[in-house]
mmCIF file of C-alpha atoms in Angstrom:
data_model
loop_
_atom_site.group_PDB
_atom_site.id
_atom_site.type_symbol
_atom_site.label_atom_id
_atom_site.label_comp_id
_atom_site.label_asym_id
_atom_site.label_seq_id
_atom_site.Cartn_x
_atom_site.Cartn_y
_atom_site.Cartn_z
ATOM 1 C CA MET A 14 41.128 14.358 -114.607
ATOM 2 C CA PRO A 15 37.723 14.124 -116.191
ATOM 3 C CA ALA A 16 34.651 14.327 -114.037
ATOM 4 C CA PRO A 17 33.562 10.691 -114.620
ATOM 5 C CA GLY A 18 36.975 9.490 -113.384
ATOM 6 C CA VAL A 19 36.674 11.539 -110.202
ATOM 7 C CA LEU A 20 33.177 10.209 -109.571
ATOM 8 C CA LEU A 21 34.426 6.663 -110.160
ATOM 9 C CA ILE A 22 37.180 7.067 -107.618
ATOM 10 C CA ILE A 23 34.757 8.559 -105.084
ATOM 11 C CA THR A 24 32.312 5.689 -105.623
ATOM 12 C CA VAL A 25 35.000 3.052 -105.195
ATOM 13 C CA VAL A 26 36.202 4.741 -102.013
ATOM 14 C CA LEU A 27 32.652 4.765 -100.673
ATOM 15 C CA ILE A 28 32.277 1.063 -101.435
ATOM 16 C CA VAL A 29 35.580 0.279 -99.706
ATOM 17 C CA LEU A 30 34.607 2.353 -96.659
ATOM 18 C CA ALA A 31 31.276 0.537 -96.450
ATOM 19 C CA LEU A 32 33.076 -2.793 -96.711
ATOM 20 C CA VAL A 33 35.519 -1.809 -93.962
ATOM 21 C CA TYR A 34 32.813 -0.539 -91.599
ATOM 22 C CA TYR A 35 30.483 -3.491 -91.929
ATOM 23 C CA LEU A 36 33.187 -6.162 -91.988
ATOM 24 C CA VAL A 37 34.913 -4.753 -88.905
ATOM 25 C CA SER A 38 31.558 -4.563 -87.104
ATOM 26 C CA THR A 39 30.867 -8.166 -88.116
ATOM 27 C CA ILE A 40 34.284 -9.239 -86.845
ATOM 28 C CA VAL A 41 33.608 -7.571 -83.494
ATOM 29 C CA ALA A 42 30.229 -9.323 -83.231
ATOM 30 C CA LEU A 43 31.811 -12.680 -84.132
ATOM 31 C CA LYS A 44 34.493 -12.094 -81.493
ATOM 32 C CA GLN A 45 31.769 -11.551 -78.885
ATOM 33 C CA ILE A 46 30.096 -14.758 -80.042
ATOM 34 C CA THR A 47 33.361 -16.657 -79.767
ATOM 35 C CA ASP A 48 33.975 -15.362 -76.248
ATOM 36 C CA GLY A 49 30.447 -16.284 -75.223
ATOM 37 C CA LEU A 50 30.813 -19.758 -76.669
ATOM 38 C CA ASP A 51 34.105 -20.212 -74.836
ATOM 39 C CA ASP A 52 32.378 -19.397 -71.540
ATOM 40 C CA THR A 53 29.506 -21.695 -72.435
ATOM 41 C CA ILE A 54 31.816 -24.555 -73.331
ATOM 42 C CA ALA A 55 33.694 -24.131 -70.054
ATOM 43 C CA SER A 56 30.429 -24.295 -68.113
ATOM 44 C CA VAL A 57 29.210 -27.300 -70.093
ATOM 45 C CA VAL A 58 32.488 -29.105 -69.437
ATOM 46 C CA GLU A 59 32.013 -28.394 -65.725
ATOM 47 C CA ILE A 60 28.492 -29.807 -65.916
ATOM 48 C CA ILE A 61 29.761 -32.950 -67.609
ATOM 49 C CA GLU A 62 32.554 -33.430 -65.092
ATOM 50 C CA LYS A 63 30.298 -32.809 -62.099
ATOM 51 C CA SER A 64 27.516 -35.071 -63.345
ATOM 52 C CA THR A 65 29.742 -37.971 -64.375
ATOM 53 C CA PRO A 66 29.490 -39.924 -61.068
ATOM 54 C CA VAL A 67 25.797 -39.113 -60.537
ATOM 55 C CA ASN A 68 24.423 -42.067 -62.454
ATOM 56 C CA GLU A 69 26.590 -44.619 -60.671
ATOM 57 C CA VAL A 70 25.863 -43.160 -57.223
ATOM 58 C CA VAL A 71 22.115 -42.846 -57.791
ATOM 59 C CA VAL A 72 21.914 -46.395 -59.134
ATOM 60 C CA ASP A 73 23.739 -47.631 -56.022
ATOM 61 C CA ILE A 74 21.420 -45.645 -53.738
ATOM 62 C CA ASN A 75 18.340 -46.940 -55.529
ATOM 63 C CA THR A 76 19.651 -50.503 -55.380
ATOM 64 C CA ASN A 77 20.177 -50.262 -51.628
ATOM 65 C CA LEU A 78 16.789 -48.668 -51.104
ATOM 66 C CA ASP A 79 15.120 -51.322 -53.277
ATOM 67 C CA VAL A 80 16.689 -54.025 -51.152
ATOM 68 C CA ALA A 81 15.525 -52.333 -47.952
ATOM 69 C CA VAL A 82 11.993 -51.790 -49.271
ATOM 70 C CA GLY A 83 11.794 -55.399 -50.457
ATOM 71 C CA ALA A 84 12.998 -56.697 -47.114
ATOM 72 C CA LEU A 85 10.619 -54.527 -45.080
ATOM 73 C CA GLU A 86 7.665 -55.358 -47.306
ATOM 74 C CA GLY A 87 8.529 -59.031 -47.092
ATOM 75 C CA LEU A 88 8.805 -58.808 -43.306
ATOM 76 C CA LEU A 89 5.463 -56.999 -43.055
ATOM 77 C CA VAL A 90 3.728 -59.539 -45.267
ATOM 78 C CA LYS A 91 5.347 -62.415 -43.391
ATOM 79 C CA LYS A 92 4.392 -61.136 -39.968
ATOM 80 C CA ALA A 93 1.025 -59.522 -40.623
ATOM 81 C CA GLY A 94 -0.188 -61.518 -43.566
ATOM 82 C CA MET A 95 -0.980 -60.181 -46.993
ATOM 83 C CA VAL A 96 -4.485 -58.979 -46.199
ATOM 84 C CA ASP A 97 -3.588 -57.214 -42.977
ATOM 85 C CA ALA A 98 -0.445 -55.747 -44.492
ATOM 86 C CA ILE A 99 -2.419 -54.229 -47.339
ATOM 87 C CA GLY A 100 -5.013 -53.019 -44.854
ATOM 88 C CA LEU A 101 -2.366 -51.334 -42.729
ATOM 89 C CA VAL A 102 -0.793 -49.669 -45.753
ATOM 90 C CA GLU A 103 -4.212 -48.552 -46.944
ATOM 91 C CA GLY A 104 -4.971 -47.195 -43.472
ATOM 92 C CA LEU A 105 -1.742 -45.228 -43.316
ATOM 93 C CA TYR A 106 -1.770 -44.019 -46.897
ATOM 94 C CA PRO A 107 -5.298 -44.078 -48.332
ATOM 95 C CA GLY A 108 -5.162 -45.305 -51.900
ATOM 96 C CA ALA A 109 -1.747 -46.946 -51.578
ATOM 97 C CA GLY A 110 -3.328 -50.339 -51.049
ATOM 98 C CA ALA A 111 -4.364 -50.444 -54.682
ATOM 99 C CA THR A 112 -0.713 -50.184 -55.710
ATOM 100 C CA GLY A 113 0.325 -52.863 -53.256
ATOM 101 C CA PHE A 114 3.823 -54.152 -52.689
ATOM 102 C CA ARG A 115 6.591 -54.462 -55.231
ATOM 103 C CA GLU A 116 7.138 -58.187 -54.946
ATOM 104 C CA HIS A 117 3.889 -59.351 -53.406
ATOM 105 C CA GLY A 118 1.433 -57.376 -55.459
ATOM 106 C CA THR A 119 -1.824 -56.372 -53.856
ATOM 107 C CA THR A 120 -5.133 -57.707 -52.695
ATOM 108 C CA LYS A 121 -8.415 -56.223 -51.598
ATOM 109 C CA ALA A 122 -7.782 -54.037 -48.560
ATOM 110 C CA PRO A 123 -10.011 -54.905 -45.580
ATOM 111 C CA ARG A 124 -11.979 -52.325 -43.652
ATOM 112 C CA ILE A 125 -9.432 -51.353 -41.080
ATOM 113 C CA SER A 126 -11.939 -50.825 -38.223
ATOM 114 C CA GLU A 127 -13.107 -54.431 -38.531
ATOM 115 C CA VAL A 128 -9.692 -56.034 -38.606
ATOM 116 C CA TYR A 129 -7.402 -54.163 -36.268
ATOM 117 C CA THR A 130 -7.431 -53.766 -32.538
ATOM 118 C CA ARG A 131 -7.734 -50.376 -30.935
ATOM 119 C CA GLY A 132 -4.027 -50.160 -30.278
ATOM 120 C CA THR A 133 -3.109 -50.975 -33.841
ATOM 121 C CA LEU A 134 -5.666 -48.518 -35.140
ATOM 122 C CA THR A 135 -4.245 -45.876 -32.850
ATOM 123 C CA LEU A 136 -0.762 -46.528 -34.161
ATOM 124 C CA ALA A 137 -2.039 -46.373 -37.707
ATOM 125 C CA ARG A 138 -3.700 -43.023 -37.035
ATOM 126 C CA LEU A 139 -0.780 -41.654 -35.063
ATOM 127 C CA GLY A 140 0.235 -39.375 -37.887
ATOM 128 C CA ARG A 141 -2.992 -37.422 -37.664
ATOM 129 C CA GLU A 142 -3.195 -37.608 -33.903
ATOM 130 C CA ALA A 143 0.289 -36.355 -33.177
ATOM 131 C CA PRO A 144 0.452 -32.837 -31.708
ATOM 132 C CA VAL A 145 2.586 -31.734 -34.609
ATOM 133 C CA ALA A 146 -0.388 -32.442 -36.861
ATOM 134 C CA VAL A 147 -2.083 -29.320 -35.504
ATOM 135 C CA LEU A 148 -0.458 -27.559 -38.403
ATOM 136 C CA SER A 149 -1.515 -30.236 -40.862
ATOM 137 C CA PRO A 150 -3.134 -28.834 -43.977
ATOM 138 C CA ASN A 151 -5.547 -31.739 -44.018
ATOM 139 C CA GLY A 152 -7.528 -30.517 -41.050
ATOM 140 C CA PRO A 153 -7.322 -30.240 -37.284
ATOM 141 C CA ALA A 154 -5.438 -32.829 -35.274
ATOM 142 C CA LEU A 155 -7.541 -35.618 -33.823
ATOM 143 C CA ARG A 156 -5.500 -35.665 -30.622
ATOM 144 C CA ASN A 157 -5.801 -32.890 -28.107
ATOM 145 C CA ALA A 158 -2.260 -31.770 -27.470
ATOM 146 C CA ALA A 159 -3.144 -30.219 -24.055
ATOM 147 C CA TYR A 160 -4.848 -33.351 -22.724
ATOM 148 C CA GLY A 161 -2.983 -35.919 -24.753
ATOM 149 C CA SER A 162 -2.419 -38.264 -21.830
ATOM 150 C CA ALA A 163 -6.122 -39.102 -21.773
ATOM 151 C CA ALA A 164 -5.835 -40.574 -25.221
ATOM 152 C CA SER A 165 -2.952 -42.813 -24.196
ATOM 153 C CA ARG A 166 -4.759 -43.891 -21.006
ATOM 154 C CA LYS A 167 -7.658 -45.075 -23.121
ATOM 155 C CA LEU A 168 -5.332 -47.627 -24.647
ATOM 156 C CA TYR A 169 -5.239 -49.470 -21.302
ATOM 157 C CA PRO A 170 -8.609 -48.788 -19.611
ATOM 158 C CA ALA A 171 -8.248 -51.679 -17.183
ATOM 159 C CA ASN A 172 -4.658 -52.232 -16.149
ATOM 160 C CA ARG A 173 -2.030 -49.872 -17.389
ATOM 161 C CA PRO A 174 1.462 -51.424 -17.225
ATOM 162 C CA GLN A 175 3.393 -50.096 -14.258
ATOM 163 C CA ARG A 176 6.703 -50.038 -16.008
ATOM 164 C CA SER A 177 8.325 -50.788 -19.276
ATOM 165 C CA PRO A 178 9.318 -54.357 -19.998
ATOM 166 C CA VAL A 179 12.780 -55.332 -18.862
ATOM 167 C CA ILE A 180 15.007 -56.288 -21.720
ATOM 168 C CA GLY A 181 18.440 -57.818 -21.833
ATOM 169 C CA THR A 182 20.024 -61.089 -20.862
ATOM 170 C CA ASP A 183 18.907 -60.684 -17.224
ATOM 171 C CA SER A 184 15.279 -59.927 -18.046
ATOM 172 C CA PRO A 185 12.692 -62.173 -16.392
ATOM 173 C CA ILE A 186 11.128 -62.922 -19.759
ATOM 174 C CA GLN A 187 13.349 -64.031 -22.583
ATOM 175 C CA TYR A 188 11.694 -63.102 -25.851
ATOM 176 C CA GLU A 189 13.736 -65.560 -27.844
ATOM 177 C CA ALA A 190 13.341 -69.171 -26.961
ATOM 178 C CA SER A 191 16.481 -71.146 -26.308
ATOM 179 C CA ASP A 192 15.675 -73.477 -29.169
ATOM 180 C CA ALA A 193 15.005 -70.656 -31.622
ATOM 181 C CA ASP A 194 16.314 -71.017 -35.123
ATOM 182 C CA SER A 195 19.260 -68.616 -35.164
ATOM 183 C CA SER A 196 19.543 -68.923 -38.916
ATOM 184 C CA ALA A 197 16.332 -66.911 -39.237
ATOM 185 C CA VAL A 198 18.094 -63.754 -37.979
ATOM 186 C CA MET B 1 32.544 9.444 -122.145
ATOM 187 C CA THR B 2 28.898 8.462 -121.900
ATOM 188 C CA LEU B 3 29.914 4.911 -121.046
ATOM 189 C CA TRP B 4 31.984 6.244 -118.119
ATOM 190 C CA TRP B 5 28.998 8.132 -116.769
ATOM 191 C CA ILE B 6 26.803 5.025 -117.068
ATOM 192 C CA LEU B 7 29.423 2.967 -115.239
ATOM 193 C CA ASP B 8 29.684 5.550 -112.462
ATOM 194 C CA LEU B 9 25.941 5.719 -112.037
ATOM 195 C CA VAL B 10 25.652 1.941 -111.934
ATOM 196 C CA LEU B 11 28.323 1.741 -109.267
ATOM 197 C CA LEU B 12 26.838 4.548 -107.219
ATOM 198 C CA LEU B 13 23.160 3.710 -107.529
ATOM 199 C CA VAL B 14 23.209 -0.101 -107.798
ATOM 200 C CA VAL B 15 26.432 -1.703 -106.584
ATOM 201 C CA LEU B 16 26.949 0.457 -103.488
ATOM 202 C CA PRO B 17 23.371 0.033 -102.112
ATOM 203 C CA VAL B 18 23.469 -3.700 -102.780
ATOM 204 C CA VAL B 19 26.816 -4.052 -101.007
ATOM 205 C CA ILE B 20 25.553 -2.025 -98.044
ATOM 206 C CA TYR B 21 22.307 -3.997 -97.905
ATOM 207 C CA LEU B 22 24.073 -7.364 -97.912
ATOM 208 C CA LEU B 23 26.720 -6.387 -95.369
ATOM 209 C CA ASN B 24 24.095 -4.815 -93.127
ATOM 210 C CA GLY B 25 22.142 -8.079 -93.186
ATOM 211 C CA VAL B 26 25.218 -10.074 -92.172
ATOM 212 C CA LEU B 27 26.043 -7.628 -89.366
ATOM 213 C CA LYS B 28 22.454 -7.620 -88.097
ATOM 214 C CA GLU B 29 22.321 -11.409 -87.882
ATOM 215 C CA ALA B 30 25.749 -11.593 -86.236
ATOM 216 C CA LYS B 31 24.692 -9.086 -83.586
ATOM 217 C CA GLY B 32 21.442 -10.982 -83.095
ATOM 218 C CA ILE B 33 23.366 -14.089 -82.028
ATOM 219 C CA VAL B 34 25.271 -12.318 -79.246
ATOM 220 C CA PRO B 35 22.351 -11.976 -76.747
ATOM 221 C CA SER B 36 21.399 -15.615 -77.338
ATOM 222 C CA ILE B 37 24.950 -16.731 -76.671
ATOM 223 C CA ASN B 38 25.031 -14.649 -73.492
ATOM 224 C CA ARG B 39 21.797 -16.227 -72.272
ATOM 225 C CA ILE B 40 23.102 -19.718 -73.051
ATOM 226 C CA SER B 41 26.346 -18.960 -71.228
ATOM 227 C CA THR B 42 24.451 -17.658 -68.200
ATOM 228 C CA ALA B 43 22.203 -20.732 -68.145
ATOM 229 C CA ALA B 44 25.172 -23.091 -68.461
ATOM 230 C CA ALA B 45 26.984 -21.329 -65.626
ATOM 231 C CA ALA B 46 23.867 -21.551 -63.447
ATOM 232 C CA GLY B 47 23.510 -25.242 -64.301
ATOM 233 C CA SER B 48 27.113 -25.865 -63.377
ATOM 234 C CA LYS B 49 26.612 -24.052 -60.072
ATOM 235 C CA ASP B 50 23.512 -26.134 -59.351
ATOM 236 C CA LEU B 51 25.662 -29.249 -59.583
ATOM 237 C CA ASP B 52 28.015 -28.056 -56.854
ATOM 238 C CA ALA B 53 25.986 -30.169 -54.397
ATOM 239 C CA VAL B 54 26.607 -33.371 -56.350
ATOM 240 C CA PRO B 55 29.511 -34.470 -54.107
ATOM 241 C CA LEU B 56 26.965 -34.611 -51.273
ATOM 242 C CA LEU B 57 25.487 -37.596 -53.091
ATOM 243 C CA LEU B 58 28.498 -39.557 -51.894
ATOM 244 C CA THR B 59 27.485 -38.728 -48.324
ATOM 245 C CA THR B 60 23.908 -39.704 -49.127
ATOM 246 C CA GLN B 61 25.133 -42.965 -50.627
ATOM 247 C CA ASP B 62 27.117 -43.762 -47.497
ATOM 248 C CA GLN B 63 24.200 -42.807 -45.235
ATOM 249 C CA VAL B 64 21.822 -44.969 -47.247
ATOM 250 C CA ARG B 65 24.159 -47.944 -46.942
ATOM 251 C CA GLN B 66 24.390 -47.480 -43.171
ATOM 252 C CA THR B 67 20.631 -47.010 -42.875
ATOM 253 C CA VAL B 68 19.897 -50.102 -44.931
ATOM 254 C CA ALA B 69 22.329 -52.082 -42.807
ATOM 255 C CA LEU B 70 20.586 -50.880 -39.637
ATOM 256 C CA VAL B 71 17.175 -51.684 -41.107
ATOM 257 C CA ALA B 72 18.424 -55.146 -41.987
ATOM 258 C CA ASP B 73 19.608 -55.645 -38.400
ATOM 259 C CA TYR B 74 16.298 -54.487 -36.948
ATOM 260 C CA GLY B 75 14.391 -56.513 -39.517
ATOM 261 C CA GLY B 76 16.283 -59.631 -38.539
ATOM 262 C CA SER B 77 15.536 -59.027 -34.874
ATOM 263 C CA LEU B 78 11.859 -58.351 -35.585
ATOM 264 C CA ASN B 79 11.732 -61.483 -37.675
ATOM 265 C CA THR B 80 12.929 -63.435 -34.674
ATOM 266 C CA ILE B 81 10.810 -61.701 -32.032
ATOM 267 C CA LEU B 82 7.464 -61.474 -33.813
ATOM 268 C CA ASP B 83 5.382 -64.445 -34.745
ATOM 269 C CA ASP B 84 4.514 -65.046 -38.338
ATOM 270 C CA ALA B 85 0.995 -64.432 -39.505
#
């Protein structure tokens, strides 16, 4: 066989070997990709199946919470009045008065120290005065946890009630008048 | 005979390097996809695991309903007990 024929055969063999090596390597890489995509698809299907009821449940939760918030805001506005209600909210959460209520909007918050009694102001500040607030990041607690009873005694400087009110059908004071409108409950 | 030599040289010096260059490019890109696919698979598996707590939403939903019902009861009582502004 002439030398050019031998060289031709050798060249063709080299080309075929290169084709085999690179194509087999590519097939192996594609197989790894396919396996990875199979795992990914399985996980994505799990995500879809697990998240399917989320929207319905969250919408139901939000609906219930919206109803509760609307009712409580309405009750607060009805009982305290719009101005006092905004003032109380502003006193509890500074800055929240500007946002106001969902259904009743907002109004100018009064200066809480001019509107509310000492007891109401104490209730409004209870969050900062509670002993647990010692660990508050917003500063030291206003209430002394060791001598906390002094703070409560100041609520009734003259005559502190001797006992808690009696409640129930046999209580001496009935808080609901006999002619009360039961439909309001 | 000269034509055979030219053909051999063309195959050896042109065709073979081009074939190797092209196949190497395909293999390189195919191997480059594998780590990305592995990361995507890992992230998807982690996302699926994060959603294992979703059934607890049903408990939350039930608790919210009960809480709202209790709040409504207390609100009705407060509405009766307290005077309006």
